PDB file of C-alpha atoms in Angstrom:
ATOM      1  CA  GLU A   1     -12.748  -1.703  14.259  1.00  0.00           C
ATOM      2  CA  PRO A   2     -10.362  -4.759  13.661  1.00  0.00           C
ATOM      3  CA  GLU A   3      -7.031  -3.180  12.440  1.00  0.00           C
ATOM      4  CA  VAL A   4      -2.861  -4.313  11.220  1.00  0.00           C
ATOM      5  CA  THR A   5      -0.390  -3.210  14.018  1.00  0.00           C
ATOM      6  CA  GLN A   6       3.045  -2.878  14.073  1.00  0.00           C
ATOM      7  CA  THR A   7       6.112  -2.883  16.337  1.00  0.00           C
ATOM      8  CA  PRO A   8       7.724  -0.761  17.020  1.00  0.00           C
ATOM      9  CA  SER A   9       6.497   2.242  15.653  1.00  0.00           C
ATOM     10  CA  HIS A  10      10.659   2.651  15.286  1.00  0.00           C
ATOM     11  CA  GLN A  11      13.749   1.254  14.792  1.00  0.00           C
ATOM     12  CA  VAL A  12      17.085   2.264  14.747  1.00  0.00           C
ATOM     13  CA  THR A  13      20.044   0.025  13.691  1.00  0.00           C
ATOM     14  CA  GLN A  14      23.601  -0.723  12.453  1.00  0.00           C
ATOM     15  CA  MET A  15      24.920  -1.688   9.646  1.00  0.00           C
ATOM     16  CA  GLY A  16      24.694  -4.936   9.179  1.00  0.00           C
ATOM     17  CA  GLN A  17      23.054  -6.508  12.312  1.00  0.00           C
ATOM     18  CA  GLU A  18      20.000  -8.140  12.236  1.00  0.00           C
ATOM     19  CA  VAL A  19      16.481  -6.531  12.795  1.00  0.00           C
ATOM     20  CA  ILE A  20      12.547  -8.047  12.742  1.00  0.00           C
ATOM     21  CA  LEU A  21       9.622  -5.993  11.881  1.00  0.00           C
ATOM     22  CA  ARG A  22       6.910  -7.378  13.420  1.00  0.00           C
ATOM     23  CA  CYS A  23       3.170  -7.414  12.404  1.00  0.00           C
ATOM     24  CA  VAL A  24      -0.311  -8.742  13.917  1.00  0.00           C
ATOM     25  CA  PRO A  25      -2.385  -8.529  10.851  1.00  0.00           C
ATOM     26  CA  ILE A  26      -6.013  -8.794  11.019  1.00  0.00           C
ATOM     27  CA  SER A  27      -7.640 -12.030  12.817  1.00  0.00           C
ATOM     28  CA  ASN A  28      -9.199 -13.759   9.901  1.00  0.00           C
ATOM     29  CA  HIS A  29      -7.481 -12.026   7.608  1.00  0.00           C
ATOM     30  CA  LEU A  30      -5.686 -15.156   4.996  1.00  0.00           C
ATOM     31  CA  TYR A  31      -3.375 -13.295   2.950  1.00  0.00           C
ATOM     32  CA  PHE A  32      -0.452 -11.458   4.269  1.00  0.00           C
ATOM     33  CA  TYR A  33       2.070  -8.984   2.848  1.00  0.00           C
ATOM     34  CA  TRP A  34       5.226  -6.253   3.463  1.00  0.00           C
ATOM     35  CA  TYR A  35       5.343  -4.018   1.430  1.00  0.00           C
ATOM     36  CA  ARG A  36       7.737  -0.604   1.949  1.00  0.00           C
ATOM     37  CA  GLN A  37       8.731   3.068   1.335  1.00  0.00           C
ATOM     38  CA  ILE A  38      11.521   5.155   0.996  1.00  0.00           C
ATOM     39  CA  LEU A  39      10.858   8.714   2.273  1.00  0.00           C
ATOM     40  CA  GLY A  40       9.390  10.416  -0.445  1.00  0.00           C
ATOM     41  CA  GLN A  41       8.750   7.445  -3.225  1.00  0.00           C
ATOM     42  CA  LYS A  42       6.211   5.076  -2.810  1.00  0.00           C
ATOM     43  CA  VAL A  43       4.896   1.618  -1.866  1.00  0.00           C
ATOM     44  CA  GLU A  44       6.492  -0.692  -3.344  1.00  0.00           C
ATOM     45  CA  PHE A  45       5.984  -4.243  -2.623  1.00  0.00           C
ATOM     46  CA  LEU A  46       8.460  -6.815  -1.435  1.00  0.00           C
ATOM     47  CA  VAL A  47       6.238 -10.402   0.062  1.00  0.00           C
ATOM     48  CA  SER A  48       2.421 -11.900  -0.313  1.00  0.00           C
ATOM     49  CA  PHE A  49       1.983 -14.797   2.428  1.00  0.00           C
ATOM     50  CA  TYR A  50      -0.763 -17.126   2.158  1.00  0.00           C
ATOM     51  CA  ASN A  51      -0.765 -20.507   3.710  1.00  0.00           C
ATOM     52  CA  ASN A  52       2.374 -20.153   5.485  1.00  0.00           C
ATOM     53  CA  GLU A  53       4.612 -19.966   2.618  1.00  0.00           C
ATOM     54  CA  ILE A  54       5.445 -17.154   0.403  1.00  0.00           C
ATOM     55  CA  SER A  55       2.987 -17.026  -2.846  1.00  0.00           C
ATOM     56  CA  GLU A  56       5.216 -14.723  -4.825  1.00  0.00           C
ATOM     57  CA  LYS A  57       7.781 -11.484  -3.737  1.00  0.00           C
ATOM     58  CA  SER A  58      10.368  -8.176  -5.781  1.00  0.00           C
ATOM     59  CA  GLU A  59      13.568  -8.315  -6.862  1.00  0.00           C
ATOM     60  CA  ILE A  60      13.641  -6.500  -3.729  1.00  0.00           C
ATOM     61  CA  PHE A  61      14.120  -9.367  -1.642  1.00  0.00           C
ATOM     62  CA  ASP A  62      16.503 -11.439  -1.618  1.00  0.00           C
ATOM     63  CA  ASP A  63      18.463 -13.726   0.054  1.00  0.00           C
ATOM     64  CA  GLN A  64      18.766 -10.577   3.360  1.00  0.00           C
ATOM     65  CA  PHE A  65      14.962 -10.214   4.060  1.00  0.00           C
ATOM     66  CA  SER A  66      12.919 -13.603   4.761  1.00  0.00           C
ATOM     67  CA  VAL A  67       9.360 -13.873   6.020  1.00  0.00           C
ATOM     68  CA  GLU A  68       7.541 -15.929   8.787  1.00  0.00           C
ATOM     69  CA  ARG A  69       4.184 -16.544  10.557  1.00  0.00           C
ATOM     70  CA  PRO A  70       5.437 -18.799  13.975  1.00  0.00           C
ATOM     71  CA  ASP A  71       2.299 -18.821  15.329  1.00  0.00           C
ATOM     72  CA  GLY A  72      -1.418 -18.202  14.786  1.00  0.00           C
ATOM     73  CA  SER A  73      -1.044 -14.121  14.854  1.00  0.00           C
ATOM     74  CA  ASN A  74       1.989 -12.610  14.159  1.00  0.00           C
ATOM     75  CA  PHE A  75       4.028 -12.291  10.141  1.00  0.00           C
ATOM     76  CA  THR A  76       6.957 -11.034  10.633  1.00  0.00           C
ATOM     77  CA  LEU A  77       9.595  -9.662   8.880  1.00  0.00           C
ATOM     78  CA  LYS A  78      13.620 -10.182   9.184  1.00  0.00           C
ATOM     79  CA  ILE A  79      16.626  -8.383   7.057  1.00  0.00           C
ATOM     80  CA  ARG A  80      19.663 -10.787   8.438  1.00  0.00           C
ATOM     81  CA  SER A  81      22.011  -7.997   7.601  1.00  0.00           C
ATOM     82  CA  THR A  82      20.963  -4.474   7.430  1.00  0.00           C
ATOM     83  CA  LYS A  83      22.131  -2.261   5.038  1.00  0.00           C
ATOM     84  CA  LEU A  84      22.198   1.945   4.482  1.00  0.00           C
ATOM     85  CA  GLU A  85      19.362   1.158   2.003  1.00  0.00           C
ATOM     86  CA  ASP A  86      17.746  -0.527   3.861  1.00  0.00           C
ATOM     87  CA  SER A  87      16.068   2.879   5.837  1.00  0.00           C
ATOM     88  CA  ALA A  88      12.733   2.865   4.991  1.00  0.00           C
ATOM     89  CA  MET A  89       8.958   2.845   6.577  1.00  0.00           C
ATOM     90  CA  TYR A  90       8.143  -0.539   6.694  1.00  0.00           C
ATOM     91  CA  PHE A  91       4.138  -1.238   6.161  1.00  0.00           C
ATOM     92  CA  CYS A  92       3.047  -4.690   6.251  1.00  0.00           C
ATOM     93  CA  ALA A  93      -0.105  -5.861   5.364  1.00  0.00           C
ATOM     94  CA  SER A  94      -3.094  -7.728   5.429  1.00  0.00           C
ATOM     95  CA  SER A  95      -5.868  -9.104   2.972  1.00  0.00           C
ATOM     96  CA  PRO A  96      -9.613 -12.173   3.848  1.00  0.00           C
ATOM     97  CA  ARG A  97      -9.421 -12.880   0.339  1.00  0.00           C
ATOM     98  CA  GLU A  98      -7.435 -13.157  -3.460  1.00  0.00           C
ATOM     99  CA  GLY A  99      -8.150 -10.603  -5.231  1.00  0.00           C
ATOM    100  CA  THR A 100      -9.049  -7.917  -2.812  1.00  0.00           C
ATOM    101  CA  GLU A 101      -7.768  -4.461  -0.586  1.00  0.00           C
ATOM    102  CA  ALA A 102      -5.274  -5.276   1.558  1.00  0.00           C
ATOM    103  CA  PHE A 103      -5.740  -2.920   4.827  1.00  0.00           C
ATOM    104  CA  PHE A 104      -2.224  -1.350   5.720  1.00  0.00           C
ATOM    105  CA  GLY A 105      -0.556  -0.797   9.665  1.00  0.00           C
ATOM    106  CA  GLN A 106       0.317   1.804  10.527  1.00  0.00           C
ATOM    107  CA  GLY A 107       4.499   1.518   9.631  1.00  0.00           C
ATOM    108  CA  THR A 108       7.322   0.432  11.140  1.00  0.00           C
ATOM    109  CA  ARG A 109      10.004   3.579  11.071  1.00  0.00           C
ATOM    110  CA  LEU A 110      13.399   1.461  10.177  1.00  0.00           C
ATOM    111  CA  THR A 111      17.005   3.793  10.295  1.00  0.00           C
ATOM    112  CA  VAL A 112      20.491   1.793   9.818  1.00  0.00           C
ATOM    113  CA  VAL A 113      22.832   4.246  10.571  1.00  0.00           C
TER     114      VAL A 113
ATOM    115  CA  GLY B   1       6.439  -3.258 -17.742  1.00  0.00           C
ATOM    116  CA  GLU B   2       4.273  -2.510 -15.112  1.00  0.00           C
ATOM    117  CA  SER B   3       3.245   1.156 -13.857  1.00  0.00           C
ATOM    118  CA  VAL B   4       1.203   2.779 -12.206  1.00  0.00           C
ATOM    119  CA  GLY B   5       2.533   6.241 -12.908  1.00  0.00           C
ATOM    120  CA  LEU B   6       0.777  10.136 -11.718  1.00  0.00           C
ATOM    121  CA  HIS B   7       0.182  12.721 -13.681  1.00  0.00           C
ATOM    122  CA  LEU B   8       0.195  15.224 -10.940  1.00  0.00           C
ATOM    123  CA  PRO B   9       1.898  15.891  -8.188  1.00  0.00           C
ATOM    124  CA  THR B  10       0.776  17.883  -5.612  1.00  0.00           C
ATOM    125  CA  LEU B  11      -3.140  19.290  -6.369  1.00  0.00           C
ATOM    126  CA  SER B  12      -4.500  23.089  -4.387  1.00  0.00           C
ATOM    127  CA  VAL B  13      -7.454  22.705  -3.246  1.00  0.00           C
ATOM    128  CA  GLN B  14     -10.094  24.791  -2.055  1.00  0.00           C
ATOM    129  CA  GLU B  15     -12.480  24.228   1.252  1.00  0.00           C
ATOM    130  CA  GLY B  16     -15.616  23.049  -0.097  1.00  0.00           C
ATOM    131  CA  ASP B  17     -14.961  22.703  -3.998  1.00  0.00           C
ATOM    132  CA  ASN B  18     -13.961  18.958  -6.324  1.00  0.00           C
ATOM    133  CA  SER B  19     -11.118  17.363  -6.322  1.00  0.00           C
ATOM    134  CA  ILE B  20      -9.625  15.426  -8.933  1.00  0.00           C
ATOM    135  CA  ILE B  21      -7.021  12.966  -8.894  1.00  0.00           C
ATOM    136  CA  ASN B  22      -5.687  10.922 -11.734  1.00  0.00           C
ATOM    137  CA  CYS B  23      -3.724   7.982 -12.350  1.00  0.00           C
ATOM    138  CA  ALA B  24      -2.296   6.072 -15.678  1.00  0.00           C
ATOM    139  CA  TYR B  25      -1.517   2.646 -15.761  1.00  0.00           C
ATOM    140  CA  SER B  26       0.351   0.587 -18.792  1.00  0.00           C
ATOM    141  CA  ASN B  27      -0.470  -3.144 -17.470  1.00  0.00           C
ATOM    142  CA  SER B  28      -3.910  -4.024 -19.259  1.00  0.00           C
ATOM    143  CA  ALA B  29      -3.402  -7.325 -16.935  1.00  0.00           C
ATOM    144  CA  SER B  30      -4.442  -5.680 -14.406  1.00  0.00           C
ATOM    145  CA  ASP B  31      -8.361  -6.337 -13.148  1.00  0.00           C
ATOM    146  CA  TYR B  32      -8.104  -4.088  -9.971  1.00  0.00           C
ATOM    147  CA  PHE B  33      -8.089  -0.947  -8.809  1.00  0.00           C
ATOM    148  CA  ILE B  34      -7.444   0.499  -5.432  1.00  0.00           C
ATOM    149  CA  TRP B  35      -6.625   4.377  -4.367  1.00  0.00           C
ATOM    150  CA  TYR B  36      -5.502   4.514  -0.969  1.00  0.00           C
ATOM    151  CA  LYS B  37      -5.213   7.785   1.930  1.00  0.00           C
ATOM    152  CA  GLN B  38      -1.995   8.290   2.959  1.00  0.00           C
ATOM    153  CA  GLU B  39      -2.011  10.830   5.642  1.00  0.00           C
ATOM    154  CA  SER B  40       1.588  11.713   7.594  1.00  0.00           C
ATOM    155  CA  GLY B  41       3.489   8.981   9.732  1.00  0.00           C
ATOM    156  CA  LYS B  42       0.483   7.140   8.679  1.00  0.00           C
ATOM    157  CA  GLY B  43       0.205   3.747   6.204  1.00  0.00           C
ATOM    158  CA  PRO B  44      -2.008   3.789   3.728  1.00  0.00           C
ATOM    159  CA  GLN B  45      -5.756   3.948   3.962  1.00  0.00           C
ATOM    160  CA  PHE B  46      -8.065   2.521   1.729  1.00  0.00           C
ATOM    161  CA  ILE B  47     -10.506   4.868  -0.500  1.00  0.00           C
ATOM    162  CA  ILE B  48     -12.312   2.341  -2.423  1.00  0.00           C
ATOM    163  CA  ASP B  49     -11.554   0.329  -5.979  1.00  0.00           C
ATOM    164  CA  ILE B  50     -12.544  -0.929  -8.937  1.00  0.00           C
ATOM    165  CA  ARG B  51     -13.178  -3.962 -10.720  1.00  0.00           C
ATOM    166  CA  SER B  52     -12.370  -3.432 -14.309  1.00  0.00           C
ATOM    167  CA  ASN B  53     -15.757  -4.490 -15.417  1.00  0.00           C
ATOM    168  CA  MET B  54     -17.179  -1.252 -14.243  1.00  0.00           C
ATOM    169  CA  ASP B  55     -16.103   2.285 -15.177  1.00  0.00           C
ATOM    170  CA  LYS B  56     -16.887   3.606 -12.151  1.00  0.00           C
ATOM    171  CA  ARG B  57     -18.203   3.544  -8.665  1.00  0.00           C
ATOM    172  CA  GLN B  58     -19.389   5.870  -6.169  1.00  0.00           C
ATOM    173  CA  GLY B  59     -18.814   5.825  -2.178  1.00  0.00           C
ATOM    174  CA  GLN B  60     -19.024   8.393   0.151  1.00  0.00           C
ATOM    175  CA  ARG B  61     -17.735  12.015  -1.078  1.00  0.00           C
ATOM    176  CA  VAL B  62     -15.229   9.790  -3.340  1.00  0.00           C
ATOM    177  CA  THR B  63     -16.341   8.615  -6.928  1.00  0.00           C
ATOM    178  CA  VAL B  64     -13.565   6.846  -9.065  1.00  0.00           C
ATOM    179  CA  LEU B  65     -13.937   6.815 -12.112  1.00  0.00           C
ATOM    180  CA  LEU B  66     -12.223   3.858 -14.390  1.00  0.00           C
ATOM    181  CA  ASN B  67     -11.388   4.295 -18.273  1.00  0.00           C
ATOM    182  CA  LYS B  68      -9.797   0.694 -19.602  1.00  0.00           C
ATOM    183  CA  THR B  69      -9.612   2.201 -22.915  1.00  0.00           C
ATOM    184  CA  VAL B  70      -6.930   4.780 -22.160  1.00  0.00           C
ATOM    185  CA  LYS B  71      -6.124   2.376 -18.987  1.00  0.00           C
ATOM    186  CA  HIS B  72      -6.058   5.614 -16.206  1.00  0.00           C
ATOM    187  CA  LEU B  73      -7.890   5.894 -13.515  1.00  0.00           C
ATOM    188  CA  SER B  74      -9.448   9.408 -11.749  1.00  0.00           C
ATOM    189  CA  LEU B  75     -10.783   9.540  -7.658  1.00  0.00           C
ATOM    190  CA  GLN B  76     -13.117  12.379  -6.745  1.00  0.00           C
ATOM    191  CA  ILE B  77     -13.314  13.758  -3.933  1.00  0.00           C
ATOM    192  CA  ALA B  78     -16.599  15.614  -3.744  1.00  0.00           C
ATOM    193  CA  ALA B  79     -17.136  19.437  -1.124  1.00  0.00           C
ATOM    194  CA  THR B  80     -13.156  18.470  -0.398  1.00  0.00           C
ATOM    195  CA  GLN B  81     -12.650  18.982   3.338  1.00  0.00           C
ATOM    196  CA  PRO B  82      -8.910  19.907   5.497  1.00  0.00           C
ATOM    197  CA  GLY B  83      -9.273  16.154   6.534  1.00  0.00           C
ATOM    198  CA  ASP B  84      -9.101  15.751   2.974  1.00  0.00           C
ATOM    199  CA  SER B  85      -5.264  16.913   3.478  1.00  0.00           C
ATOM    200  CA  ALA B  86      -3.227  13.882   2.422  1.00  0.00           C
ATOM    201  CA  VAL B  87      -1.055  11.588   0.104  1.00  0.00           C
ATOM    202  CA  TYR B  88      -3.166  10.124  -2.798  1.00  0.00           C
ATOM    203  CA  PHE B  89      -1.873   6.799  -4.550  1.00  0.00           C
ATOM    204  CA  CYS B  90      -3.755   4.220  -6.977  1.00  0.00           C
ATOM    205  CA  ALA B  91      -2.777   1.078  -6.985  1.00  0.00           C
ATOM    206  CA  GLU B  92      -3.576  -1.920  -9.504  1.00  0.00           C
ATOM    207  CA  ASN B  93      -3.657  -5.710  -9.082  1.00  0.00           C
ATOM    208  CA  LYS B  94      -4.472  -9.158 -11.101  1.00  0.00           C
ATOM    209  CA  ALA B  95      -7.273 -10.584  -9.260  1.00  0.00           C
ATOM    210  CA  ALA B  96      -6.003 -13.347  -9.845  1.00  0.00           C
ATOM    211  CA  GLY B  97      -2.488 -12.317  -7.434  1.00  0.00           C
ATOM    212  CA  ASN B  98      -1.708 -10.686  -4.609  1.00  0.00           C
ATOM    213  CA  LYS B  99       0.976  -7.559  -5.933  1.00  0.00           C
ATOM    214  CA  LEU B 100      -0.324  -3.947  -5.100  1.00  0.00           C
ATOM    215  CA  THR B 101       1.733  -2.181  -7.589  1.00  0.00           C
ATOM    216  CA  PHE B 102       1.286   1.088  -6.229  1.00  0.00           C
ATOM    217  CA  GLY B 103       1.452   5.066  -7.948  1.00  0.00           C
ATOM    218  CA  GLY B 104       3.707   7.997  -7.323  1.00  0.00           C
ATOM    219  CA  GLY B 105       1.542   9.881  -5.507  1.00  0.00           C
ATOM    220  CA  THR B 106      -0.627  12.635  -5.795  1.00  0.00           C
ATOM    221  CA  ARG B 107      -0.413  15.730  -2.327  1.00  0.00           C
ATOM    222  CA  VAL B 108      -3.702  17.424  -1.945  1.00  0.00           C
ATOM    223  CA  LEU B 109      -3.547  20.179  -0.541  1.00  0.00           C
ATOM    224  CA  VAL B 110      -7.088  21.710   1.120  1.00  0.00           C
ATOM    225  CA  LYS B 111      -6.702  25.417   2.101  1.00  0.00           C
ATOM    226  CA  PRO B 112     -10.128  26.699   4.228  1.00  0.00           C
TER     227      PRO B 112
END
């Protein structure tokens, strides 16, 4: 069964460093997303991406965040200068059409120290 | 503002009993709802969805009920099994958009 894959599963970084979280969405999906989940809290929307551009973003997704689809398979989230409060699980998701269920990856646990 | 919330943070059920998880939403523009299951250390897993033109939808051992009048969503799990132990989230979306708004989650603990 096709699935969304994310790497790495765990990333530890020092405050102020840049991190890139990587995702391979399901191959025939057209819509891609990043969500995050701070420990013990609910899943929060960060950004949606379609047709090589951001279609919607939340207030969390400030200038420190960027997304890219560098080739036909990868979808990345970059945090330019990490802060302690960026520590969370980051989930990539994809969906085949607008307004349908999103399929989530297993997540990357980001720890900023 | 938009919000999706859950009434019960933890639900303990006996194996074999039915479980009911509730969710309230406040955005009347939402027309698509999803239940996700999240096991420890994993990403949300799609269980079942429902659109606002329906009030009930059934899957394998799961049923989702939607009451648009009171903006309430529920997930019923029949004959709950140990493998059903997880955190369950409701999420809402507008069909014209792709932003899922998640509720706070309910932890279901299945007792043998």
